[in-house]
Short mmCIF file of C-alpha atoms and ligand atoms in Angstrom, two decimals:
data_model
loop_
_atom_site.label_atom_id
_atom_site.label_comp_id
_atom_site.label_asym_id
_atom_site.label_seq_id
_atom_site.Cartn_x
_atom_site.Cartn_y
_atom_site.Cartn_z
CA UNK G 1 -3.56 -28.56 50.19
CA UNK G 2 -0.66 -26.13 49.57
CA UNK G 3 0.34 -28.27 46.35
CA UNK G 4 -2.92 -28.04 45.00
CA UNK G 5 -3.58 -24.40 45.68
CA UNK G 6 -0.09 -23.63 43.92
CA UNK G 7 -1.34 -26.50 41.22
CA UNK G 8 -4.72 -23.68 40.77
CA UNK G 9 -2.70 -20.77 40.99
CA UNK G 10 -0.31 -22.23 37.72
CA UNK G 11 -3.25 -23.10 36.37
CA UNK G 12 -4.84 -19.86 36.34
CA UNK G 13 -1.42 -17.83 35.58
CA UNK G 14 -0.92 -20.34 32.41
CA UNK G 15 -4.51 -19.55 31.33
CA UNK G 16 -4.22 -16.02 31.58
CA UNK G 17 -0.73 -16.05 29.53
CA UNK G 18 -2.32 -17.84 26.38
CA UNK G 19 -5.42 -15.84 26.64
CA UNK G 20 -3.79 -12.59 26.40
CA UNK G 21 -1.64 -13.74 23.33
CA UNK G 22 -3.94 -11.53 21.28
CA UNK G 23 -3.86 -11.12 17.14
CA UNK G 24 -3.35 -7.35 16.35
CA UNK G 25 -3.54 -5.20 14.08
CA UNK G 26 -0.75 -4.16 11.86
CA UNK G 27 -1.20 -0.53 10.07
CA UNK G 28 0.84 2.11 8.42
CA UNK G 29 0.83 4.76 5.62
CA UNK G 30 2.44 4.22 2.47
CA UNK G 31 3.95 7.05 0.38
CA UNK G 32 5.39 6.72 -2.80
CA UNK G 33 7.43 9.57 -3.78
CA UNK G 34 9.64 7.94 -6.90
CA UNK G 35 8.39 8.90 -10.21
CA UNK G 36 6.98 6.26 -12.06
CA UNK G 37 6.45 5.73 -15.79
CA UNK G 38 2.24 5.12 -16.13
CA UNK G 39 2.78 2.70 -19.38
CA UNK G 40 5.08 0.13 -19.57
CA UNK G 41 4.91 -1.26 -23.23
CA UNK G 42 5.19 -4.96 -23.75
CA UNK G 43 7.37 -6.18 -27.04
CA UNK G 44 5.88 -6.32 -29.86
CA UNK G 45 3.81 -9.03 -30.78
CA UNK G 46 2.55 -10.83 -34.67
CA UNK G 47 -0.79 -9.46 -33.74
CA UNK G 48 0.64 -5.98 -33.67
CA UNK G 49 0.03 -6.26 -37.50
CA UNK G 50 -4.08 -5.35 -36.04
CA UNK G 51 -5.83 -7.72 -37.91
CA UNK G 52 -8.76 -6.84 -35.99
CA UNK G 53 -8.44 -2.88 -36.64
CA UNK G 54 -7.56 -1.87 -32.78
CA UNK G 55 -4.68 0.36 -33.79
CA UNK G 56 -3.57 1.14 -30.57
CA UNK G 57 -0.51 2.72 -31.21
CA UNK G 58 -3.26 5.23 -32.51
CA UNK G 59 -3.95 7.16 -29.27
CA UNK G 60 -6.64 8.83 -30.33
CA UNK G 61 -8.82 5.30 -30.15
CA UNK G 62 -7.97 4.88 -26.64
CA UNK G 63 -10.04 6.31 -24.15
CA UNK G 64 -8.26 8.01 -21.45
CA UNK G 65 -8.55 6.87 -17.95
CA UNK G 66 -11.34 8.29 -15.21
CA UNK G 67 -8.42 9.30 -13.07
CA UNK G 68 -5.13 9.19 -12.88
CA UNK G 69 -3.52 5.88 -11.27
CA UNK G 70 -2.63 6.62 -7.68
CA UNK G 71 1.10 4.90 -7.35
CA UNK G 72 -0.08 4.23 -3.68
CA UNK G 73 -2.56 2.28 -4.24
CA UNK G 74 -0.61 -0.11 -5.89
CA UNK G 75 2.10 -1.28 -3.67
CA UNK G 76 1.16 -4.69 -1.73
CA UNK G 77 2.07 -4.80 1.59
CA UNK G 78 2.68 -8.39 2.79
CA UNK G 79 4.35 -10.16 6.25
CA UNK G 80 7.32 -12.09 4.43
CA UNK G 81 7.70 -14.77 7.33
CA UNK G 82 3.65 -14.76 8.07
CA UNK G 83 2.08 -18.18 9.15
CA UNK G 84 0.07 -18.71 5.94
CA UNK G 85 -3.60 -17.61 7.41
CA UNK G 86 -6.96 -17.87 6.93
CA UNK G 87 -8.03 -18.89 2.93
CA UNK G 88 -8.81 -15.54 1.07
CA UNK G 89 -11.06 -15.46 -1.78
CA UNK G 90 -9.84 -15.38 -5.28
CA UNK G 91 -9.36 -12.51 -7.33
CA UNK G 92 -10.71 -10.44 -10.32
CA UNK G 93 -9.02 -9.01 -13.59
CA UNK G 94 -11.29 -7.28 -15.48
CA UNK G 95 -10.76 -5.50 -19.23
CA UNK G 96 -12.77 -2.58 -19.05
CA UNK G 97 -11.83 0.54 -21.07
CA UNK G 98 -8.88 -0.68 -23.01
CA UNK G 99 -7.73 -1.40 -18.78
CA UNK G 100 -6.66 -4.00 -16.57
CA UNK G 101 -8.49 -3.44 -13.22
CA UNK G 102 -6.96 -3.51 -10.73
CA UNK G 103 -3.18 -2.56 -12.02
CA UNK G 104 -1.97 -4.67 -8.78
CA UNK G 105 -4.12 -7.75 -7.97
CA UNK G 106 -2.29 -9.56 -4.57
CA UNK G 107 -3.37 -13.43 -4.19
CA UNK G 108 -3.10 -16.10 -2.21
CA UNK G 109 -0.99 -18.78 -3.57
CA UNK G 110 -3.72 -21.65 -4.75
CA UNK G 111 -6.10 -19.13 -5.47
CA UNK G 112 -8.41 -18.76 -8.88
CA UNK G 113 -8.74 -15.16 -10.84
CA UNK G 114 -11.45 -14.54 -12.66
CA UNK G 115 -10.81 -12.41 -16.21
CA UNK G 116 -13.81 -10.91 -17.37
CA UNK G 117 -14.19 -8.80 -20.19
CA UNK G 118 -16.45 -6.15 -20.06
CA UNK G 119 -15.04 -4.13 -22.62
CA UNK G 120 -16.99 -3.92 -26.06
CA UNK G 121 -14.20 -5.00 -27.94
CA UNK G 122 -11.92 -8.12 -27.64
CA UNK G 123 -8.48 -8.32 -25.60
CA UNK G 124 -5.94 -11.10 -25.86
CA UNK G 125 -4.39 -11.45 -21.76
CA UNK G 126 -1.08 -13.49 -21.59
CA UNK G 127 1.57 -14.06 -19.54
CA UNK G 128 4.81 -14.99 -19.84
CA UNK G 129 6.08 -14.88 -16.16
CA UNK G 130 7.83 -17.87 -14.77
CA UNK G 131 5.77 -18.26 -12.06
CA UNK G 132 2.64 -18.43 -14.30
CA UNK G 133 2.71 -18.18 -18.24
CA UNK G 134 -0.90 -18.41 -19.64
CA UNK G 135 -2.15 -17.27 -23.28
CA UNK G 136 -5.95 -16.72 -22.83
CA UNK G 137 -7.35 -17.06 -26.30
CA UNK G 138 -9.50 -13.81 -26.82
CA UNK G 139 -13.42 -13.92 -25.77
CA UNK G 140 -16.28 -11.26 -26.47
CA UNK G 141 -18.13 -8.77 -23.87
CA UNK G 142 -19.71 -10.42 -21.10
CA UNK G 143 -17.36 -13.71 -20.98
CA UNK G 144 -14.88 -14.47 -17.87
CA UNK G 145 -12.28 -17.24 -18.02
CA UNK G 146 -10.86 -18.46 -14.97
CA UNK G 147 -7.11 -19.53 -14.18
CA UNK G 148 -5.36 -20.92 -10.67
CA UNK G 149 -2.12 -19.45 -9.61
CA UNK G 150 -0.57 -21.91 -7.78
CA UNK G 151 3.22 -20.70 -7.95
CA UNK G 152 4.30 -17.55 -5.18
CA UNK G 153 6.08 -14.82 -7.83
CA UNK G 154 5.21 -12.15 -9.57
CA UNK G 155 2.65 -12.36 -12.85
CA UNK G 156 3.16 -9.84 -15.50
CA UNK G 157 0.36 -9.27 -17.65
CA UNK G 158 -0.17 -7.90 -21.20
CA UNK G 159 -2.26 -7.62 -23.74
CA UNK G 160 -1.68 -8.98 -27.44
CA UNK G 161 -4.17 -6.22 -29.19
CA UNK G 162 -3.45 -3.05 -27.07
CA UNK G 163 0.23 -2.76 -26.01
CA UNK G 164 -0.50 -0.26 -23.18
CA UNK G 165 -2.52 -2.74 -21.47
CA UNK G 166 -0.60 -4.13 -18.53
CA UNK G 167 -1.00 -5.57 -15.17
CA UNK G 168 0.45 -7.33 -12.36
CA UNK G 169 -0.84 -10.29 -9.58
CA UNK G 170 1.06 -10.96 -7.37
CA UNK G 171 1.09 -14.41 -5.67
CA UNK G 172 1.76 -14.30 -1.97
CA UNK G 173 2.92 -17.09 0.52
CA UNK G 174 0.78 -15.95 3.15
CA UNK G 175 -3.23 -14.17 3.61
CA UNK G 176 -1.13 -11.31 5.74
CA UNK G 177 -1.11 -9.00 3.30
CA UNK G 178 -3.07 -5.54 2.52
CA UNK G 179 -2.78 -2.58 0.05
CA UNK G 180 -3.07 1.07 0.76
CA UNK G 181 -6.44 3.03 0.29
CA UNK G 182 -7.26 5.37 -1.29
CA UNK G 183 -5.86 7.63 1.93
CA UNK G 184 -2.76 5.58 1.86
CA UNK G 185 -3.27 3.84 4.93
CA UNK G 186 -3.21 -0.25 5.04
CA UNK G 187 -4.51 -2.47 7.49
CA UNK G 188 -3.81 -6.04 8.36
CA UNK G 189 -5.60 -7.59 10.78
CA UNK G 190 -5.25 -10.44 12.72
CA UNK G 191 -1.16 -10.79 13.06
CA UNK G 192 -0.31 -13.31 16.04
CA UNK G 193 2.13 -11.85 18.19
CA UNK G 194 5.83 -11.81 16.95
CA UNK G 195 8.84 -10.30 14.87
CA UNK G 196 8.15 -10.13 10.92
CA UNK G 197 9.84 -8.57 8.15
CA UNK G 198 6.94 -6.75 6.57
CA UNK G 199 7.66 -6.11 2.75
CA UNK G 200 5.86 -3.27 0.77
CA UNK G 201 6.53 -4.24 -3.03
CA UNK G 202 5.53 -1.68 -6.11
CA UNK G 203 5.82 -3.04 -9.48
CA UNK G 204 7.75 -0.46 -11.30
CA UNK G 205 10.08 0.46 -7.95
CA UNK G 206 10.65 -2.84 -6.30
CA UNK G 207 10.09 -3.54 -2.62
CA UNK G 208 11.25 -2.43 0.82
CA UNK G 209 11.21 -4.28 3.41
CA UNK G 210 11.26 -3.29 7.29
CA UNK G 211 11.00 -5.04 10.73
CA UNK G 212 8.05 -4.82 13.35
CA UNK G 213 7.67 -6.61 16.08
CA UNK G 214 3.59 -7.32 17.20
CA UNK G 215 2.62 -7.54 21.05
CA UNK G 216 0.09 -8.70 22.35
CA UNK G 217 -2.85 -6.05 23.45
CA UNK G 218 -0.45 -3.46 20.95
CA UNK G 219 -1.76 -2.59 17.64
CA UNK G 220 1.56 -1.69 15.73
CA UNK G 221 1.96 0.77 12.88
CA UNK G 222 4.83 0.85 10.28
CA UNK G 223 4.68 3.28 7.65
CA UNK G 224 6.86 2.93 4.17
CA UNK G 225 7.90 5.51 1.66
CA UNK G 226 8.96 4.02 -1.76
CU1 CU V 301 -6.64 -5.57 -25.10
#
């Protein structure tokens, strides 16, 4: 009788220990106060020559962004040694306005991006990262293609008409990963309890990385200035 009543009381004590190994949240503010260049100009390319008459050294054609790019917005914040997560859904490049949107697109290693032009004119998006070189041959208003990034790095991308146009995705390991709004704050939910080295990465300024430690029934906040 006393065996089985200390067999119940494990029981119930082993029970409650799992069930209270709660996911938290993981949340901080991100401030980046390095001054970074807005256009970073690819080399020059044969079709700089503008056979299709998109000067773009010609500033004058370009049309000038709705805002400003908030620097903040584009850092990725990501859990370096992360179990890999739930499957995210793929991504979106678009071309609008002479524009990559977003300037920062994180992804899920395996995932597919979708590169839609909804500009009225034509771009020419390559790549010639290591982790993912593609050349997508240029298509009209209203088209997509669709590529798979199946390599972690970083993916630099460029335009072969308009030299300003640039972008980055970046290819994570793991789903644990967020980016600041537009009130600088990020969010990622669902961290199992542990000790991670939480990276926040900008392209222009690099990455910092810092260590938080996630308990159970404690949402944890770790903020980053760049
Ligand atoms: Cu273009």
């Amino acid at each position: 009788m006393r065996f089985s009543v200390g067999v119940a009381l494990a029981f119930v004590f082993l029970f409650s220990a799992t069930g209270s190994a709660k996911a938290e949240t993981l949340s901080g503010k991100v401030e980046v106060k390095t001054v970074v260049n807005k256009v970073k100009k690819r080399r020059p390319s044969r079709e700089d020559q503008d056979p299709y008459g998109y000067d773009d050294d010609n500033t004058s054609r370009r049309k000038p962004r709705e805002k400003p790019r908030d620097e903040a917005c584009a850092v990725v914040v990501s859990v370096i040694n992360a179990p890999k997560g739930k499957a995210r859904p793929g991504g979106r490049m678009q071309q609008l306005n002479q524009t990559f949107i977003p300037f920062v697109l994180p992804v899920v290693v395996g995932s597919k991006v979708n590169f839609p032009n909804d500009d009225t004119i034509y771009h020419g998006v390559y790549s010639e990262s290591e982790a993912r070189p593609f050349e997508l041959p240029q298509y009209a208003k209203g088209e997509s293609r669709s590529l798979a990034f199946d390599k972690p790095g970083v993916v630099e991308i460029f335009c072969h008409i308009h030299a300003h146009m640039n972008a980055y995705i970046v290819v994570l390991e793991t789903s644990f990963y967020a980016q600041p709004g537009e009130d600088h704050v990020y969010q990622i939910t669902d961290l199992p309890p542990g000790k991670y080295q939480v990276k926040a990465w900008h392209p222009r300024l690099g990455g910092k990385v810092q260590m938080v430690e996630i308990k159970s029934g404690q949402p944890a906040t770790l903020d980053f200035t760049l």
